[in-house]
Short mmCIF file of C-alpha atoms and ligand atoms in Angstrom, two decimals:
data_model
loop_
_atom_site.label_atom_id
_atom_site.label_comp_id
_atom_site.label_asym_id
_atom_site.label_seq_id
_atom_site.Cartn_x
_atom_site.Cartn_y
_atom_site.Cartn_z
CA MET A 1 0.00 0.00 0.00
CA VAL A 2 1.48 3.32 -1.07
CA SER A 3 0.31 6.59 0.45
CA GLY A 4 1.37 10.13 -0.31
CA ASP A 5 1.30 11.93 -3.64
CA ASN A 6 3.46 10.29 -6.20
CA ARG A 7 3.83 9.96 -9.93
CA THR A 8 5.37 6.58 -10.54
CA ASN A 9 4.94 3.20 -12.14
CA LEU A 10 3.29 1.19 -9.37
CA ALA A 11 2.96 -1.92 -11.54
CA ARG A 12 6.74 -2.02 -11.97
CA PHE A 13 7.31 -1.47 -8.25
CA SER A 14 4.87 -4.22 -7.38
CA ASP A 15 6.48 -6.68 -9.86
CA ASP A 16 9.94 -5.89 -8.49
CA LEU A 17 8.74 -6.43 -4.91
CA ALA A 18 7.25 -9.78 -5.91
CA SER A 19 10.62 -10.92 -7.35
CA ILE A 20 12.39 -9.84 -4.16
CA CYS A 21 9.91 -11.73 -1.98
CA GLN A 22 10.43 -14.87 -4.07
CA GLN A 23 14.15 -14.53 -3.64
CA GLN A 24 14.03 -14.14 0.13
CA LYS A 25 11.59 -17.02 0.43
CA ALA A 26 14.08 -19.15 -1.55
CA VAL A 27 16.78 -18.46 1.07
CA PHE A 28 14.66 -20.19 3.72
CA GLY A 29 12.93 -22.67 1.41
CA ALA A 30 9.41 -21.67 2.50
CA LEU A 31 7.36 -18.92 4.09
CA PRO A 32 7.01 -18.98 7.88
CA ASP A 33 4.10 -21.34 8.76
CA ASP A 34 2.11 -18.63 10.52
CA LEU A 35 2.51 -16.00 7.78
CA LYS A 36 -0.85 -15.61 6.05
CA GLN A 37 -0.39 -12.21 4.45
CA TYR A 38 2.26 -9.54 4.28
CA TRP A 39 1.90 -5.81 3.79
CA PHE A 40 4.45 -3.30 2.51
CA LEU A 41 3.12 -0.01 3.93
CA LEU A 42 4.98 2.73 2.11
CA TRP A 43 4.59 6.37 3.00
CA VAL A 44 5.93 8.71 0.32
CA THR A 45 7.15 12.08 1.55
CA GLU A 46 9.41 14.85 0.26
CA ASP A 47 12.65 13.47 1.70
CA GLY A 48 12.12 10.51 4.03
CA TYR A 49 13.99 7.22 4.20
CA GLY A 50 13.66 4.34 6.62
CA GLY A 51 11.86 1.15 7.52
CA LEU A 52 10.63 -0.80 10.49
CA GLU A 53 9.95 -4.51 10.44
CA HIS A 54 6.81 -6.05 11.86
CA LYS A 55 5.70 -9.67 11.90
CA ASP A 56 3.28 -9.44 8.98
CA SER A 57 4.18 -6.07 7.51
CA THR A 58 6.75 -3.35 7.26
CA LEU A 59 6.29 0.38 7.62
CA LEU A 60 8.49 2.23 5.15
CA LEU A 61 9.28 5.83 4.44
CA CYS A 62 10.76 7.11 1.18
CA SER A 63 11.17 10.22 -0.90
CA ARG A 64 8.85 10.54 -3.91
CA PHE A 65 11.96 10.51 -6.14
CA ASP A 66 13.02 7.09 -4.82
CA LEU A 67 10.15 5.53 -6.77
CA PRO A 68 10.81 5.08 -10.50
CA ALA A 69 9.54 7.73 -12.93
CA PRO A 70 6.43 6.60 -14.87
CA GLY A 71 8.23 5.83 -18.14
CA ALA A 72 11.60 4.76 -16.72
CA THR A 73 12.89 1.24 -17.24
CA GLU A 74 16.46 1.60 -15.96
CA ILE A 75 17.33 1.36 -12.27
CA ASP A 76 18.99 4.32 -10.55
CA ASP A 77 20.67 4.53 -7.14
CA ASN A 78 17.56 5.91 -5.41
CA TYR A 79 15.27 3.16 -6.62
CA GLN A 80 17.91 0.52 -5.90
CA ASN A 81 18.15 1.79 -2.31
CA LEU A 82 14.39 1.68 -1.90
CA LEU A 83 14.21 -1.90 -3.23
CA ALA A 84 17.09 -2.89 -0.93
CA LEU A 85 15.20 -1.38 2.02
CA CYS A 86 12.05 -3.36 1.15
CA SER A 87 14.19 -6.47 0.72
CA HIS A 88 15.83 -5.86 4.11
CA GLU A 89 12.57 -5.49 6.00
CA TYR A 90 11.02 -8.52 4.30
CA PHE A 91 14.03 -10.68 5.26
CA HIS A 92 13.35 -9.70 8.88
CA THR A 93 10.03 -11.56 8.60
CA TRP A 94 12.06 -14.72 9.25
CA TRP A 95 15.20 -13.18 10.67
CA VAL A 96 14.45 -11.34 13.96
CA LYS A 97 10.65 -11.22 13.90
CA ARG A 98 10.44 -15.02 14.24
CA LEU A 99 13.93 -16.46 14.69
CA LYS A 100 15.51 -14.17 17.28
CA PRO A 101 18.06 -14.08 20.11
CA ALA A 102 17.05 -16.33 23.02
CA CYS A 103 17.15 -13.30 25.33
CA PHE A 104 14.32 -11.73 23.26
CA HIS A 105 12.00 -14.58 24.39
CA PRO A 106 9.82 -12.89 25.47
CA TYR A 107 10.70 -9.40 24.33
CA GLN A 108 10.46 -6.81 27.10
CA LEU A 109 9.03 -3.72 25.47
CA SER A 110 9.21 -1.70 28.67
CA ALA A 111 13.01 -1.71 28.90
CA GLU A 112 16.16 -1.72 26.76
CA GLN A 113 17.06 -5.27 25.67
CA TYR A 114 20.77 -5.97 25.36
CA THR A 115 22.17 -8.59 23.01
CA SER A 116 25.53 -9.35 21.41
CA GLN A 117 23.81 -10.79 18.35
CA LEU A 118 22.81 -7.74 16.32
CA TRP A 119 25.66 -8.46 13.86
CA LEU A 120 23.75 -11.67 13.07
CA TYR A 121 20.26 -10.22 12.77
CA GLU A 122 21.03 -6.84 11.19
CA GLY A 123 24.33 -7.77 9.55
CA PHE A 124 23.08 -10.92 7.79
CA THR A 125 19.89 -9.08 6.80
CA SER A 126 21.99 -6.30 5.30
CA TYR A 127 23.98 -8.88 3.34
CA PHE A 128 20.90 -10.67 2.00
CA ASP A 129 19.01 -7.45 1.15
CA ASP A 130 21.30 -6.38 -1.73
CA LEU A 131 22.02 -9.97 -2.72
CA ALA A 132 18.32 -10.57 -3.44
CA LEU A 133 18.31 -7.70 -5.96
CA VAL A 134 21.08 -9.18 -8.06
CA LYS A 135 19.80 -12.75 -7.72
CA ALA A 136 16.35 -11.60 -8.82
CA GLY A 137 17.90 -9.93 -11.86
CA LEU A 138 16.78 -6.44 -10.79
CA ILE A 139 20.33 -5.12 -10.86
CA PRO A 140 23.27 -6.36 -12.95
CA ALA A 141 26.27 -7.97 -11.25
CA GLU A 142 28.41 -4.86 -11.90
CA ARG A 143 25.95 -2.72 -9.93
CA TYR A 144 25.94 -5.22 -7.09
CA ILE A 145 29.74 -5.31 -6.97
CA ASN A 146 29.74 -1.53 -6.98
CA SER A 147 27.43 -1.55 -3.95
CA LEU A 148 29.79 -4.00 -2.30
CA GLU A 149 32.70 -1.60 -2.80
CA LYS A 150 30.68 1.03 -0.96
CA THR A 151 29.78 -1.37 1.84
CA ILE A 152 33.43 -2.37 2.33
CA SER A 153 34.61 1.25 2.14
CA ARG A 154 32.09 2.43 4.71
CA VAL A 155 33.86 0.14 7.20
CA SER A 156 37.46 0.20 5.97
CA ARG A 157 37.79 4.00 5.85
CA ASN A 158 36.84 4.40 9.51
CA PRO A 159 39.46 3.91 12.25
CA SER A 160 36.66 2.28 14.30
CA ASP A 161 37.21 -0.87 12.19
CA SER A 162 40.21 -1.51 14.46
CA ALA A 163 38.73 0.01 17.62
CA GLN A 164 35.53 -1.88 18.39
CA SER A 165 34.53 -5.54 17.98
CA LEU A 166 31.25 -6.66 16.44
CA LEU A 167 30.16 -8.19 19.75
CA ASP A 168 30.80 -4.91 21.53
CA SER A 169 29.09 -2.89 18.80
CA SER A 170 25.99 -5.09 19.14
CA PHE A 171 25.90 -5.06 22.90
CA THR A 172 26.33 -1.29 23.20
CA ALA A 173 23.80 -0.42 20.47
CA TRP A 174 21.54 1.41 22.94
CA THR A 175 24.32 3.49 24.45
CA LYS A 176 26.75 3.98 21.53
CA PHE A 177 25.46 3.09 18.05
CA TYR A 178 22.21 4.99 18.56
CA LYS A 179 23.95 7.84 20.38
CA GLN A 180 26.70 8.64 17.92
CA ASP A 181 28.73 11.80 18.33
CA GLU A 182 31.43 13.45 16.19
CA ASN A 183 33.96 10.80 17.26
CA ALA A 184 31.84 7.88 15.96
CA PRO A 185 34.03 7.10 12.88
CA ASN A 186 36.93 6.53 15.27
CA ALA A 187 35.09 4.60 17.96
CA VAL A 188 31.86 2.96 16.74
CA VAL A 189 31.71 0.19 14.16
CA SER A 190 28.35 -0.54 12.52
CA TYR A 191 26.98 -4.01 13.26
CA TYR A 192 24.83 -3.54 10.14
CA VAL A 193 27.63 -2.83 7.70
CA LYS A 194 30.48 -4.80 9.24
CA GLY A 195 27.98 -7.54 10.09
CA ALA A 196 27.17 -7.73 6.36
CA LEU A 197 30.89 -8.02 5.61
CA LEU A 198 31.20 -10.82 8.13
CA ALA A 199 28.34 -12.59 6.33
CA LEU A 200 30.25 -12.06 3.07
CA CYS A 201 33.43 -13.60 4.55
CA LEU A 202 31.43 -16.57 5.81
CA GLU A 203 29.78 -16.95 2.40
CA ALA A 204 33.22 -17.04 0.76
CA GLN A 205 34.62 -19.57 3.23
CA LEU A 206 31.54 -21.78 3.02
CA ARG A 207 31.45 -21.71 -0.78
CA ALA A 208 35.14 -22.54 -0.92
CA ASN A 209 34.18 -25.70 0.96
CA GLY A 210 31.11 -26.72 -1.04
CA SER A 211 28.47 -25.07 1.16
CA SER A 212 26.89 -21.61 1.29
CA LEU A 213 25.64 -19.02 3.73
CA GLN A 214 22.10 -20.00 2.76
CA GLN A 215 22.75 -23.47 4.17
CA LEU A 216 23.91 -21.97 7.46
CA VAL A 217 20.88 -19.66 7.60
CA ARG A 218 18.52 -22.61 7.07
CA GLN A 219 20.31 -24.61 9.75
CA LEU A 220 19.77 -21.78 12.25
CA TRP A 221 16.15 -21.27 11.14
CA GLN A 222 15.33 -24.94 11.57
CA HIS A 223 17.07 -25.48 14.90
CA TYR A 224 16.43 -22.32 16.85
CA LEU A 225 13.01 -21.05 15.78
CA SER A 226 11.29 -22.02 19.01
CA SER A 227 14.11 -21.50 21.54
CA GLY A 228 15.88 -18.50 20.01
CA THR A 229 19.60 -18.29 19.34
CA ALA A 230 22.11 -18.32 22.18
CA ASP A 231 25.30 -16.32 21.69
CA ASN A 232 27.16 -19.39 20.38
CA ALA A 233 24.38 -20.61 18.05
CA VAL A 234 26.16 -19.73 14.80
CA ALA A 235 29.44 -21.33 15.87
CA LEU A 236 27.47 -24.38 16.99
CA SER A 237 25.61 -24.59 13.68
CA LEU A 238 28.89 -24.33 11.75
CA THR A 239 30.27 -27.19 13.82
CA GLN A 240 27.13 -29.24 13.18
CA LEU A 241 27.58 -28.63 9.44
CA GLY A 242 31.16 -29.91 9.71
CA PHE A 243 32.98 -26.57 9.73
CA THR A 244 34.70 -26.78 13.10
CA GLU A 245 37.66 -24.66 12.08
CA LEU A 246 35.44 -21.95 10.63
CA ALA A 247 33.44 -21.91 13.87
CA ALA A 248 36.65 -21.04 15.74
CA VAL A 249 37.58 -18.42 13.15
CA LEU A 250 34.12 -16.85 13.43
CA THR A 251 34.46 -16.57 17.20
CA GLN A 252 37.71 -14.70 16.65
CA TRP A 253 36.25 -12.39 13.96
CA LEU A 254 33.47 -11.42 16.34
CA ALA A 255 35.57 -10.79 19.41
CA GLN A 256 38.49 -8.89 17.94
CA ALA A 257 38.56 -5.20 17.11
CA ALA A 258 40.28 -5.71 13.77
CA PRO A 259 39.48 -5.60 10.04
CA LEU A 260 37.95 -8.76 8.56
CA PRO A 261 40.18 -10.76 6.16
CA LEU A 262 38.24 -9.73 3.04
CA GLN A 263 41.27 -9.72 0.74
CA GLN A 264 42.03 -13.32 1.68
CA THR A 265 38.45 -14.64 1.50
CA LEU A 266 36.94 -12.84 -1.53
CA PRO A 267 38.88 -14.80 -4.21
CA ALA A 268 36.59 -17.74 -3.33
CA LEU A 269 33.76 -15.63 -4.79
CA GLY A 270 35.80 -14.76 -7.88
CA LEU A 271 36.68 -11.27 -6.63
CA GLU A 272 39.93 -9.46 -6.08
CA LEU A 273 39.93 -6.66 -3.50
CA VAL A 274 42.52 -3.91 -3.38
CA TYR A 275 42.46 -0.79 -1.24
CA ARG A 276 43.42 2.74 -2.28
CA PRO A 277 43.63 5.94 -0.22
CA MET A 278 40.39 7.84 0.29
CA GLN A 279 40.45 10.99 -1.87
CA HIS A 280 37.59 13.15 -0.74
CA MET A 281 34.75 13.33 1.74
CA ASP A 282 32.26 11.26 -0.28
CA ASP A 283 34.76 8.73 -1.59
CA ASN A 284 33.20 5.28 -1.23
CA GLY A 285 35.67 3.29 -3.28
CA GLY A 286 35.61 2.02 -6.85
CA ASN A 287 38.02 3.07 -9.56
CA SER A 288 39.11 6.69 -9.49
CA HIS A 289 40.76 8.79 -12.17
CA ASN A 290 42.05 11.64 -10.06
CA ASP A 291 44.51 11.51 -7.22
CA SER A 292 43.54 14.34 -4.93
CA ILE A 293 44.69 14.11 -1.33
CA PHE A 294 42.16 13.73 1.47
CA ILE A 295 42.36 16.17 4.35
CA GLY A 296 41.26 13.44 6.77
CA ALA A 297 38.08 15.10 7.97
CA GLN A 298 34.42 15.41 7.10
CA THR A 299 33.17 18.98 6.82
CA LYS A 300 29.87 20.83 6.88
CA VAL A 301 28.91 24.46 6.46
CA VAL A 302 27.81 26.11 9.72
CA ASN A 303 26.87 29.79 9.72
CA GLY A 304 28.65 30.21 6.38
CA LEU A 305 31.92 28.72 7.66
CA LEU A 306 33.43 25.35 6.79
CA GLN A 307 33.43 23.35 10.01
CA LEU A 308 35.18 20.02 10.61
CA SER A 309 32.35 17.71 11.62
CA GLN A 310 34.41 14.54 12.05
CA VAL A 311 38.18 14.16 12.19
CA TYR A 312 39.65 10.74 11.36
CA GLN A 313 42.17 9.50 13.89
CA GLY A 314 45.64 9.32 12.33
CA GLY A 315 44.55 11.35 9.30
CA ASN A 316 46.11 14.57 8.00
CA ALA A 317 43.82 16.95 9.91
CA HIS A 318 44.28 14.95 13.12
CA ASN A 319 48.07 15.00 12.70
CA ALA A 320 47.91 18.79 12.35
CA GLY A 321 46.15 19.01 15.71
CA LEU A 322 42.75 19.93 14.25
CA MET A 323 39.62 18.86 16.08
CA ALA A 324 35.96 18.34 15.24
CA GLY A 325 34.24 21.71 15.63
CA ASP A 326 37.18 23.73 14.27
CA GLN A 327 36.14 26.18 11.55
CA LEU A 328 38.51 26.42 8.60
CA LEU A 329 39.15 29.96 7.39
CA ALA A 330 42.12 29.84 5.02
CA ILE A 331 44.72 27.56 3.50
CA ASP A 332 48.01 29.30 2.74
CA GLY A 333 46.22 32.63 2.97
CA ILE A 334 43.35 31.76 0.61
CA LYS A 335 39.80 31.76 1.97
CA VAL A 336 38.35 28.21 2.18
CA SER A 337 34.77 27.27 1.32
CA ALA A 338 32.83 24.07 0.71
CA ASP A 339 33.12 24.77 -3.02
CA ASN A 340 36.84 25.36 -3.27
CA LEU A 341 38.36 23.05 -0.64
CA SER A 342 39.07 20.12 -2.98
CA LYS A 343 40.10 22.49 -5.81
CA LEU A 344 42.58 24.19 -3.48
CA LEU A 345 43.97 20.85 -2.27
CA SER A 346 44.34 19.56 -5.83
CA ARG A 347 47.02 22.23 -6.44
CA TYR A 348 49.33 20.65 -3.85
CA SER A 349 51.44 17.56 -4.16
CA LEU A 350 51.95 14.77 -1.67
CA GLY A 351 54.19 15.78 1.22
CA SER A 352 53.29 19.51 1.08
CA GLN A 353 52.91 21.41 4.34
CA LEU A 354 49.91 23.73 4.33
CA GLN A 355 49.38 26.65 6.65
CA VAL A 356 45.81 26.55 7.97
CA HIS A 357 44.00 29.35 9.76
CA PHE A 358 40.95 28.33 11.75
CA TYR A 359 38.66 29.29 14.59
CA ARG A 360 38.47 27.04 17.64
CA LYS A 361 35.43 28.40 19.43
CA ASP A 362 36.22 32.15 19.53
CA ARG A 363 40.00 31.92 19.15
CA LEU A 364 41.85 32.39 15.87
CA LEU A 365 44.54 29.70 15.55
CA MET A 366 47.06 28.59 12.98
CA ALA A 367 48.47 25.11 12.29
CA SER A 368 50.76 23.39 9.87
CA LEU A 369 48.86 20.68 7.97
CA PRO A 370 50.98 17.92 6.40
CA LEU A 371 49.44 16.55 3.21
CA ASN A 372 50.32 12.85 3.33
CA THR A 373 48.70 9.83 1.70
CA ALA A 374 45.36 9.29 3.38
CA THR A 375 45.42 6.49 5.91
CA GLN A 376 41.69 6.07 5.29
CA GLN A 377 41.37 3.20 2.79
CA VAL A 378 38.53 2.52 0.34
CA ALA A 379 37.79 -0.59 -1.72
CA VAL A 380 38.22 -1.43 -5.39
CA LEU A 381 36.82 -4.80 -6.54
CA THR A 382 37.59 -6.65 -9.77
CA VAL A 383 36.02 -9.85 -11.04
CA LYS A 384 38.89 -12.30 -11.51
CA ASP A 385 36.94 -15.53 -11.88
CA GLU A 386 33.65 -15.15 -13.79
CA ARG A 387 32.60 -18.73 -13.10
CA LEU A 388 32.89 -18.45 -9.30
CA CYS A 389 31.25 -15.05 -9.28
CA LYS A 390 28.35 -16.22 -11.44
CA ALA A 391 27.82 -19.33 -9.31
CA TRP A 392 27.49 -17.08 -6.26
CA LEU A 393 25.22 -14.42 -7.79
CA ASP A 394 23.18 -16.74 -9.99
CA GLU A 395 19.48 -16.97 -9.17
CA SER A 396 19.40 -20.72 -8.73
CA ALA A 397 22.48 -20.95 -6.49
ZN1 ZN B 401 17.11 -4.23 9.95
#
């Protein structure tokens, strides 16, 4: 059901949703026994985005430009994101609305519920949401791989990848993930995004050994639907499927505050992963044809001044002693704005020392900013083995 004014092709949207539902049902082999009907309740507004899963429905919010234009047949990023959101919430019908952590039995709505398993319920869901789009043929493999570059980069470019474990990120969701401040890229890892990467690593390892993540998901669904999953349920299921070593590796991946071994595991899916330095604020990986140098901070315009909103630990701005909240005024005597920052930086070569004037609260300060290779790394993926890649992304697999 779609409400809100919109000019779109609802027949196309409805067909695409049907293909996604088929795909997610195929992961589990069947619909949940007690599911008699399912409603996508979509509210179209000027600039909304979000979704909430329920047992027999999902309540979604999108911008009217996320829906496809009436005559359009191609898929753009906005529509892809909307379909991925629908796919995500529908996957939750099995994965968290029915199968859920044992400590959610019964769920206490009157108080915060703590669990270390959000990487499993939100991370796996985030992995399967995009995957359904490519398996259903709604996006080509190249588009999917491009999305994967973004997913990897969103984790790899943040120092938090080496600062917080997935177990910790899950357990502190109420106090940290949902209360993020300007230091979040350095301290808080997303159990959604890194959880999806963990699912990807498991998929690669399982496929390398003749199984798949789908098999693991079904094993969990069949064994823990009534009791709920204890914290060791995934490791236990891996052991039951004969992957004792992988169970131990998983336990380590979850507990350590360290990057996942994507470069080592992805060849099993036919992919080669290399990292390159982040080049600008919105750099999410993929091939790049310029080589500008990243300042090591996110910026936003506040009262007409360019303010550092987040400073990456170990990055150029951080090494210069700059802090979140500082307002940049000039680089080597030239006024800085949101429009000219990257143009100004592109005139310098690696190793340059820039003189930066900035306000810290009401004080005018000056610092020397070294322009070194960005320590923030983003992902570039290349298909190296078409056969393996196709077997993974093929509808029937
Ligand atoms: Zn979710």
